[in-house]
XYZ file of C-alpha atoms in Angstrom:
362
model
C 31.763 -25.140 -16.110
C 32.366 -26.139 -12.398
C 31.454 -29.631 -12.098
C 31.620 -29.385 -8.330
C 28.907 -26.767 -8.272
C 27.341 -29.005 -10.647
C 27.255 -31.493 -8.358
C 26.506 -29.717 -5.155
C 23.206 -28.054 -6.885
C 22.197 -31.802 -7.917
C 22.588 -33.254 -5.043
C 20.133 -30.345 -3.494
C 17.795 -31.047 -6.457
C 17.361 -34.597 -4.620
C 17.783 -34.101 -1.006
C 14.436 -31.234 -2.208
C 12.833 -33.837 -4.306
C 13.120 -36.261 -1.378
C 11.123 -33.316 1.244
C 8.827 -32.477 -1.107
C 7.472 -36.438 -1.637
C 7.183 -36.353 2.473
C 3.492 -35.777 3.271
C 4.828 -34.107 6.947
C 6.607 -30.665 5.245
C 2.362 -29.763 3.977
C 1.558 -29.213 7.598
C 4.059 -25.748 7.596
C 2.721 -23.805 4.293
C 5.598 -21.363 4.843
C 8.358 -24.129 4.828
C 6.808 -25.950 2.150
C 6.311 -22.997 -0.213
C 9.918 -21.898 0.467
C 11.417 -25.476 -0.628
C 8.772 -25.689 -3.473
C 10.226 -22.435 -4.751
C 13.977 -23.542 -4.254
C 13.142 -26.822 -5.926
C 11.574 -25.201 -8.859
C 14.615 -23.105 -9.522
C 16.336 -26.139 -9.864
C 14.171 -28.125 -12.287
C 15.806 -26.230 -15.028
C 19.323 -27.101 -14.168
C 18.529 -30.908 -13.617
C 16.916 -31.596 -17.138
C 19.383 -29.665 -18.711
C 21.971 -31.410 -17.190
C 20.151 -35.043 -17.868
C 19.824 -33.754 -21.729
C 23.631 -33.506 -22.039
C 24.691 -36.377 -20.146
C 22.128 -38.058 -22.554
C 23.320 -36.687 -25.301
C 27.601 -37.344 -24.099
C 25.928 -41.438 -23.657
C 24.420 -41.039 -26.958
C 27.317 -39.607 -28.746
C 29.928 -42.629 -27.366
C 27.242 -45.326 -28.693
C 26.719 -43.563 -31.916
C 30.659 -43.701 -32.300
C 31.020 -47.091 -31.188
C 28.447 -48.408 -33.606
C 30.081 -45.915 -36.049
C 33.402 -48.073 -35.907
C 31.718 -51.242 -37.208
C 28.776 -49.443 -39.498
C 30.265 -46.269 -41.259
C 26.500 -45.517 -41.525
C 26.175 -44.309 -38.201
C 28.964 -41.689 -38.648
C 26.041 -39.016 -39.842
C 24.209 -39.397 -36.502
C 27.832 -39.607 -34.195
C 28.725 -36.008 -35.945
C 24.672 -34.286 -35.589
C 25.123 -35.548 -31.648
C 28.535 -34.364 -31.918
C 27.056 -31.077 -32.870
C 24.616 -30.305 -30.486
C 26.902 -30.782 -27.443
C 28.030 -26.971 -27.450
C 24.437 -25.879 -27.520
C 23.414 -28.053 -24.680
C 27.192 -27.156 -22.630
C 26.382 -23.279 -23.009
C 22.381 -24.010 -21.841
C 23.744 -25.281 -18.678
C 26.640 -22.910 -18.239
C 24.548 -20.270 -18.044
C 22.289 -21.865 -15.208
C 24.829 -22.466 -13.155
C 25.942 -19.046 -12.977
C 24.369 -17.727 -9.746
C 21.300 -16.309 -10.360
C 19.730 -13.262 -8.279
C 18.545 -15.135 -4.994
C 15.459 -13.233 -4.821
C 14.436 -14.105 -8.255
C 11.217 -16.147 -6.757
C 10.124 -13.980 -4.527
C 6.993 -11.479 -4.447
C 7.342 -8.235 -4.325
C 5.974 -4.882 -2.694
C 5.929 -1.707 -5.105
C 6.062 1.511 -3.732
C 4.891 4.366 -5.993
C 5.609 8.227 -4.698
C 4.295 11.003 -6.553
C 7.178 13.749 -7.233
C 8.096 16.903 -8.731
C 4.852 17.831 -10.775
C 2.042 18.303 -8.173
C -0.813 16.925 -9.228
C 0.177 16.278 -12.340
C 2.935 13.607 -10.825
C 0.345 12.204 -8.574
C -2.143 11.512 -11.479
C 0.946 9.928 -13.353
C 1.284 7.677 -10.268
C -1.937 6.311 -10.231
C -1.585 5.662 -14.161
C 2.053 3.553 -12.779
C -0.262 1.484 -10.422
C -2.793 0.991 -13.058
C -0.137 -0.391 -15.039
C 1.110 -2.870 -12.719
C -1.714 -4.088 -11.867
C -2.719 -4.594 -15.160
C 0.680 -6.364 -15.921
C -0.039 -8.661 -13.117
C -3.143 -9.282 -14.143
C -1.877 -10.531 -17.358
C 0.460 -12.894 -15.550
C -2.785 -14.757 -13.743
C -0.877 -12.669 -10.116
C -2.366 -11.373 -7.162
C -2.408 -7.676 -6.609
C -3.110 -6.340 -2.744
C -2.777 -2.359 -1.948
C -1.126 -2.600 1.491
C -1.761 0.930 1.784
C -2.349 4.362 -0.110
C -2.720 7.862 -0.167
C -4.713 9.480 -2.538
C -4.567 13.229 -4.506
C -7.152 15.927 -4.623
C -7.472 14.923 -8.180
C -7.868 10.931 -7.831
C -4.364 10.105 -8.393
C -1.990 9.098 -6.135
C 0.650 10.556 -3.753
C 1.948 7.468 -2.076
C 0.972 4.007 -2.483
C 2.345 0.411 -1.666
C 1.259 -2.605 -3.391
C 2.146 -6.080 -2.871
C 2.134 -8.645 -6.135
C 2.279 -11.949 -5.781
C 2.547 -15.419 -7.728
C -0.049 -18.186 -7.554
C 1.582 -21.283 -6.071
C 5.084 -21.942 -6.629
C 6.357 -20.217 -9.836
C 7.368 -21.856 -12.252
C 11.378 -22.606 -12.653
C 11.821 -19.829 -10.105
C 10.918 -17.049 -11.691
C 8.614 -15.099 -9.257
C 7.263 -11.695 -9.625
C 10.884 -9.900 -8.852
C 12.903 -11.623 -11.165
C 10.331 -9.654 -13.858
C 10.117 -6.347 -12.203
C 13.404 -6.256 -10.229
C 14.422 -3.687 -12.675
C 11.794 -1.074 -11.887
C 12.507 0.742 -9.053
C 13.627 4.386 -10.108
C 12.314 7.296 -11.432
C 9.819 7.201 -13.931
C 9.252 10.778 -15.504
C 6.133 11.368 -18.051
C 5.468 14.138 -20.503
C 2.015 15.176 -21.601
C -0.001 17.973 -21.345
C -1.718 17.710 -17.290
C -5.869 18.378 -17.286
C -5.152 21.273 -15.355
C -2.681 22.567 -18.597
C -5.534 25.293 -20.105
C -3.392 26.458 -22.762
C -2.375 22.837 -24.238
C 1.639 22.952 -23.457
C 3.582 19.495 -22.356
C 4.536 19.263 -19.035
C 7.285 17.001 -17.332
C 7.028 15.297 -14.151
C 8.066 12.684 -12.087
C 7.477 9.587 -9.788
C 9.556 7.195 -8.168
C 8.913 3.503 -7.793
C 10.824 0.988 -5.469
C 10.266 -2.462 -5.526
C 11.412 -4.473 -3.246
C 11.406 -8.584 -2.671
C 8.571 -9.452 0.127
C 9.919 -10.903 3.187
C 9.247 -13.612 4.897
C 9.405 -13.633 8.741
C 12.033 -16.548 8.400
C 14.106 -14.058 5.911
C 15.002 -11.887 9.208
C 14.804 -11.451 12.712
C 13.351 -8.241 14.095
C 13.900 -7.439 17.513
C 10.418 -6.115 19.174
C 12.772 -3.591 21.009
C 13.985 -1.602 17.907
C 11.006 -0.546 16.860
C 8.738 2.454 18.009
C 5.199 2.107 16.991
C 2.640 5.217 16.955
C -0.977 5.583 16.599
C -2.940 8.441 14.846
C -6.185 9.205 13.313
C -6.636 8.455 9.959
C -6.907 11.239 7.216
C -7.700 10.974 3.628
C -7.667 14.046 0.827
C -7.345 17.422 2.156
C -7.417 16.142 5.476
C -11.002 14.522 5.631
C -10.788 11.977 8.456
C -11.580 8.647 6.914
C -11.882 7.003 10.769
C -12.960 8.359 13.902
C -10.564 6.356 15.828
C -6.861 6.189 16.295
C -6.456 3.230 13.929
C -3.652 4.133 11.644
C -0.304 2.891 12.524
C 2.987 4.129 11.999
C 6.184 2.351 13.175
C 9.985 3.447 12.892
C 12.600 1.032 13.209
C 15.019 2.341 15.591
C 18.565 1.270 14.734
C 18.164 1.786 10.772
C 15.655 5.197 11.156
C 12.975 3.535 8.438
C 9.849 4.402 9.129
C 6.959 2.701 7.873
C 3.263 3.586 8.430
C -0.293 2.480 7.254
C -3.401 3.059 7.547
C -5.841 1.742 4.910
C -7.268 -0.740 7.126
C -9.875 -0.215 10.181
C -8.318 -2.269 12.988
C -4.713 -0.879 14.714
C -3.776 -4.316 14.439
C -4.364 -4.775 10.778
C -2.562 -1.628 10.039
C -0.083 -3.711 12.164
C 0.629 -6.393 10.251
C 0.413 -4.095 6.586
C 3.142 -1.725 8.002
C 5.528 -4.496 9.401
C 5.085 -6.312 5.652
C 6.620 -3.116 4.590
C 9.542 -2.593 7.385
C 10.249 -6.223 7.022
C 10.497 -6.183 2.780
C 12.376 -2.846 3.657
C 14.860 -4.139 5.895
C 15.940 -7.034 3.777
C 16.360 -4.627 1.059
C 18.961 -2.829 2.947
C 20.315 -5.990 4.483
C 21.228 -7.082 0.277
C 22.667 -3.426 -0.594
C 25.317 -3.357 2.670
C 26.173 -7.115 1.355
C 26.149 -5.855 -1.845
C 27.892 -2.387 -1.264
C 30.651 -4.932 0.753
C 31.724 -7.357 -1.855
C 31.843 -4.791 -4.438
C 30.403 -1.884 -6.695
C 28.477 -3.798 -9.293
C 24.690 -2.903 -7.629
C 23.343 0.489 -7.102
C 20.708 1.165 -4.909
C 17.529 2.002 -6.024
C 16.899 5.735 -6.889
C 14.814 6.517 -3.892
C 14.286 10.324 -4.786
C 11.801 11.955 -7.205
C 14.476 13.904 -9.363
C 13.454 14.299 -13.120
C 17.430 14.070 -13.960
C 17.613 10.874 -12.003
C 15.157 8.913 -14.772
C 15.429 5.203 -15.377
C 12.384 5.754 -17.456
C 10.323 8.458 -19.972
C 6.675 7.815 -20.975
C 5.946 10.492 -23.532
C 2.313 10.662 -24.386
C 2.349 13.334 -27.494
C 4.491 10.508 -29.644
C 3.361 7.695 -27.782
C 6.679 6.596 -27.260
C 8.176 5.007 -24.050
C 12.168 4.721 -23.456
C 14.386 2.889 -20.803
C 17.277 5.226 -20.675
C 19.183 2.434 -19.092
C 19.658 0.193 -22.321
C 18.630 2.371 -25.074
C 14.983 0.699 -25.502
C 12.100 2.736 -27.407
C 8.903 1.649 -28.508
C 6.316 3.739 -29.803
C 3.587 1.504 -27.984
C 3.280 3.651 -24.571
C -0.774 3.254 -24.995
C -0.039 -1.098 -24.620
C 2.458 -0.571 -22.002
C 0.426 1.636 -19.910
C -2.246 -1.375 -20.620
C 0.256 -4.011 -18.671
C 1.490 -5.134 -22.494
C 5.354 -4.759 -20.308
C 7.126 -7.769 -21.957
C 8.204 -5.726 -24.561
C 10.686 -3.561 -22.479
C 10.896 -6.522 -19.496
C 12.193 -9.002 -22.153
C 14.730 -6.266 -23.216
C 16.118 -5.481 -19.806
C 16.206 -9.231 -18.875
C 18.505 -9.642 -21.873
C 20.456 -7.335 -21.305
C 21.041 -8.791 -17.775
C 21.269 -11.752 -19.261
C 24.300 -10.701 -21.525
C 25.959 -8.699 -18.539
C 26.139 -11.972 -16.582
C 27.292 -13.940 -19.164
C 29.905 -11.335 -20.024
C 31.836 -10.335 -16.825
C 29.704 -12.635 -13.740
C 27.499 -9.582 -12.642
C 24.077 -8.571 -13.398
C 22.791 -5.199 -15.230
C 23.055 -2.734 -12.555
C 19.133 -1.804 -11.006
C 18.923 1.861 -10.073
């Protein structure tokens, strides 16, 4: 292990430890959730670090005493062997972990090939995140949404977040990080007469939230639009030009919303989005420029592009990605995700530990 990164990450445990104990950082709730979250990460790494220099201290007494009292050779050797266990525990934290990991998160959930069918499967994707989050004690927000004929969904963006600071880092992305792709679903649709499974499609992006300190946006790169607000089948849901829709010039993304009934709430929703958006594609050039190891997220609805398949008529669900299958799709479409979550976290997990990168995201 490097004992200078060792050293450099304990030395930030303190100089946080040190900000955190000043009453003065509680007057700026954005700096002093960002340095709670930073200092949490590190709480793992510190007493795992403590429990093996205990354990090295331990070891030399037990030996020492060992040299004039062979009865203390028993405890010397069980010290002696629960070193490596306590070595590997902090060798794996200080291999650098995913720098979003305690961030929130936006989803974004797109209805694809499958017409109604796909939008209907959307809306049971949102259910289940929501769910999931709910599980976790986190907040769920819809930013914004458009809904189907049928009451599912054709495009919708929802923001989870954690309660507080999360504990030892782990915020909602380092759970659902793995996510984004496209999820495809077999079943037989309500509007099948004749009883025969159909397969559709929707995608799902997730991206880390933001913050306005993550990135600097220049108010003259972006073009913002009003319009009139329009709901199913084109019923207008206001009668004044509230929804907002605003395109980033340089990069071409193009964010709008328009659930809310101010403009400038519709605002502050869409630029949530560009700015979670933006940082997105800030990490995949970085990542794209140091080397191959990430993908980008699949970001269209094409059944052959699956990450996932829910199939309803064996109530099985499978991540194509590792090989997982469980035949609980009626839990997991519940927010009972651990199950698969777990699985892909290993996986990571073993991938980082194996060759320095992380399982690749879609």
């Amino acid at each position: 292990m490097s004992s200078e990164r060792l050293a450099a990450l304990l030395d930030e445990y303190a100089e946080l430890e040190k900000r955190l104990a000043d009453p003065a950082i509680h007057a700026d709730q954005g700096t002093a959730r960002r340095v709670g979250r930073r200092y949490a990460e590190l709480v793992p790494l510190h007493k795992a670090a403590g429990e093996l220099e205990q354990a090295r201290a331990d070891l030399a007494a037990a030996r020492e005493l060992a040299a004039e009292d062979p009865t203390f050779a028993a405890e010397a050797d069980a010290i002696a062997d629960s070193l490596p266990a306590l070595e590997e525990k902090l060798a794996e934290l200080l291999i650098p972990r995913d720098p979003h990991d305690a961030k929130d998160v936006i989803v974004e959930i797109k209805a694809g090939e499958g017409g109604e069918e796909s939008a209907l499967f959307a809306g049971d994707l949102l259910r289940m995140y929501t769910r999931y989050a709910e599980r976790h004690g986190w907040v769920t927000e819809v930013i914004d949404a458009q809904d189907s004929d049928l009451g599912g969904i054709k495009d919708v963006s929802l923001a989870i977040k954690t309660k507080g600071v999360p504990e030892g880092g782990n915020g909602v992305w380092s759970r659902l990080k793995w996510e984004g792709g496209v999820h495809r679903v077999q079943r037989v649709p309500v509007t099948e007469s004749q009883g025969r499974i159909h397969t559709s499609a929707a995608g799902v992006l997730v991206l880390p939230e933001a913050e306005e300190v993550d990135l600097t946006i220049d108010p003259n790169d972006l073009r913002i639009d009003v319009f009139r607000s329009s709901g199913p089948g084109g019923q207008s849901v206001n009668t004044t030009d509230s929804a907002v829709r605003i395109t980033h010039v340089p990069t071409g993304i193009v964010v709008s919303c328009q659930n809310e009934k101010s403009q400038l709430q519709n605002r502050e929703q869409a630029m949530r989005i560009l700015r979670a958006r933006l940082l997105a594609a800030a990490q995949e050039q970085a990542d794209a420029a140091a080397s191959d190891a990430r993908k980008a997220q699949v970001r269209t609805v094409d059944r052959s592009e699956r990450i996932r398949t829910y199939n309803f008529p064996q109530n099985r669900i499978t991540d194509h990605r590792i090989g997982y299958t469980a035949y609980n799709l009626d839990l997991a479409l519940a927010g009972e995700l651990d199950g698969v979550l777990d699985a892909l976290a290993e996986a990571d997990r073993a991938a980082r530990l194996a060759g320095g990168t992380e399982l690749t995201r879609r």
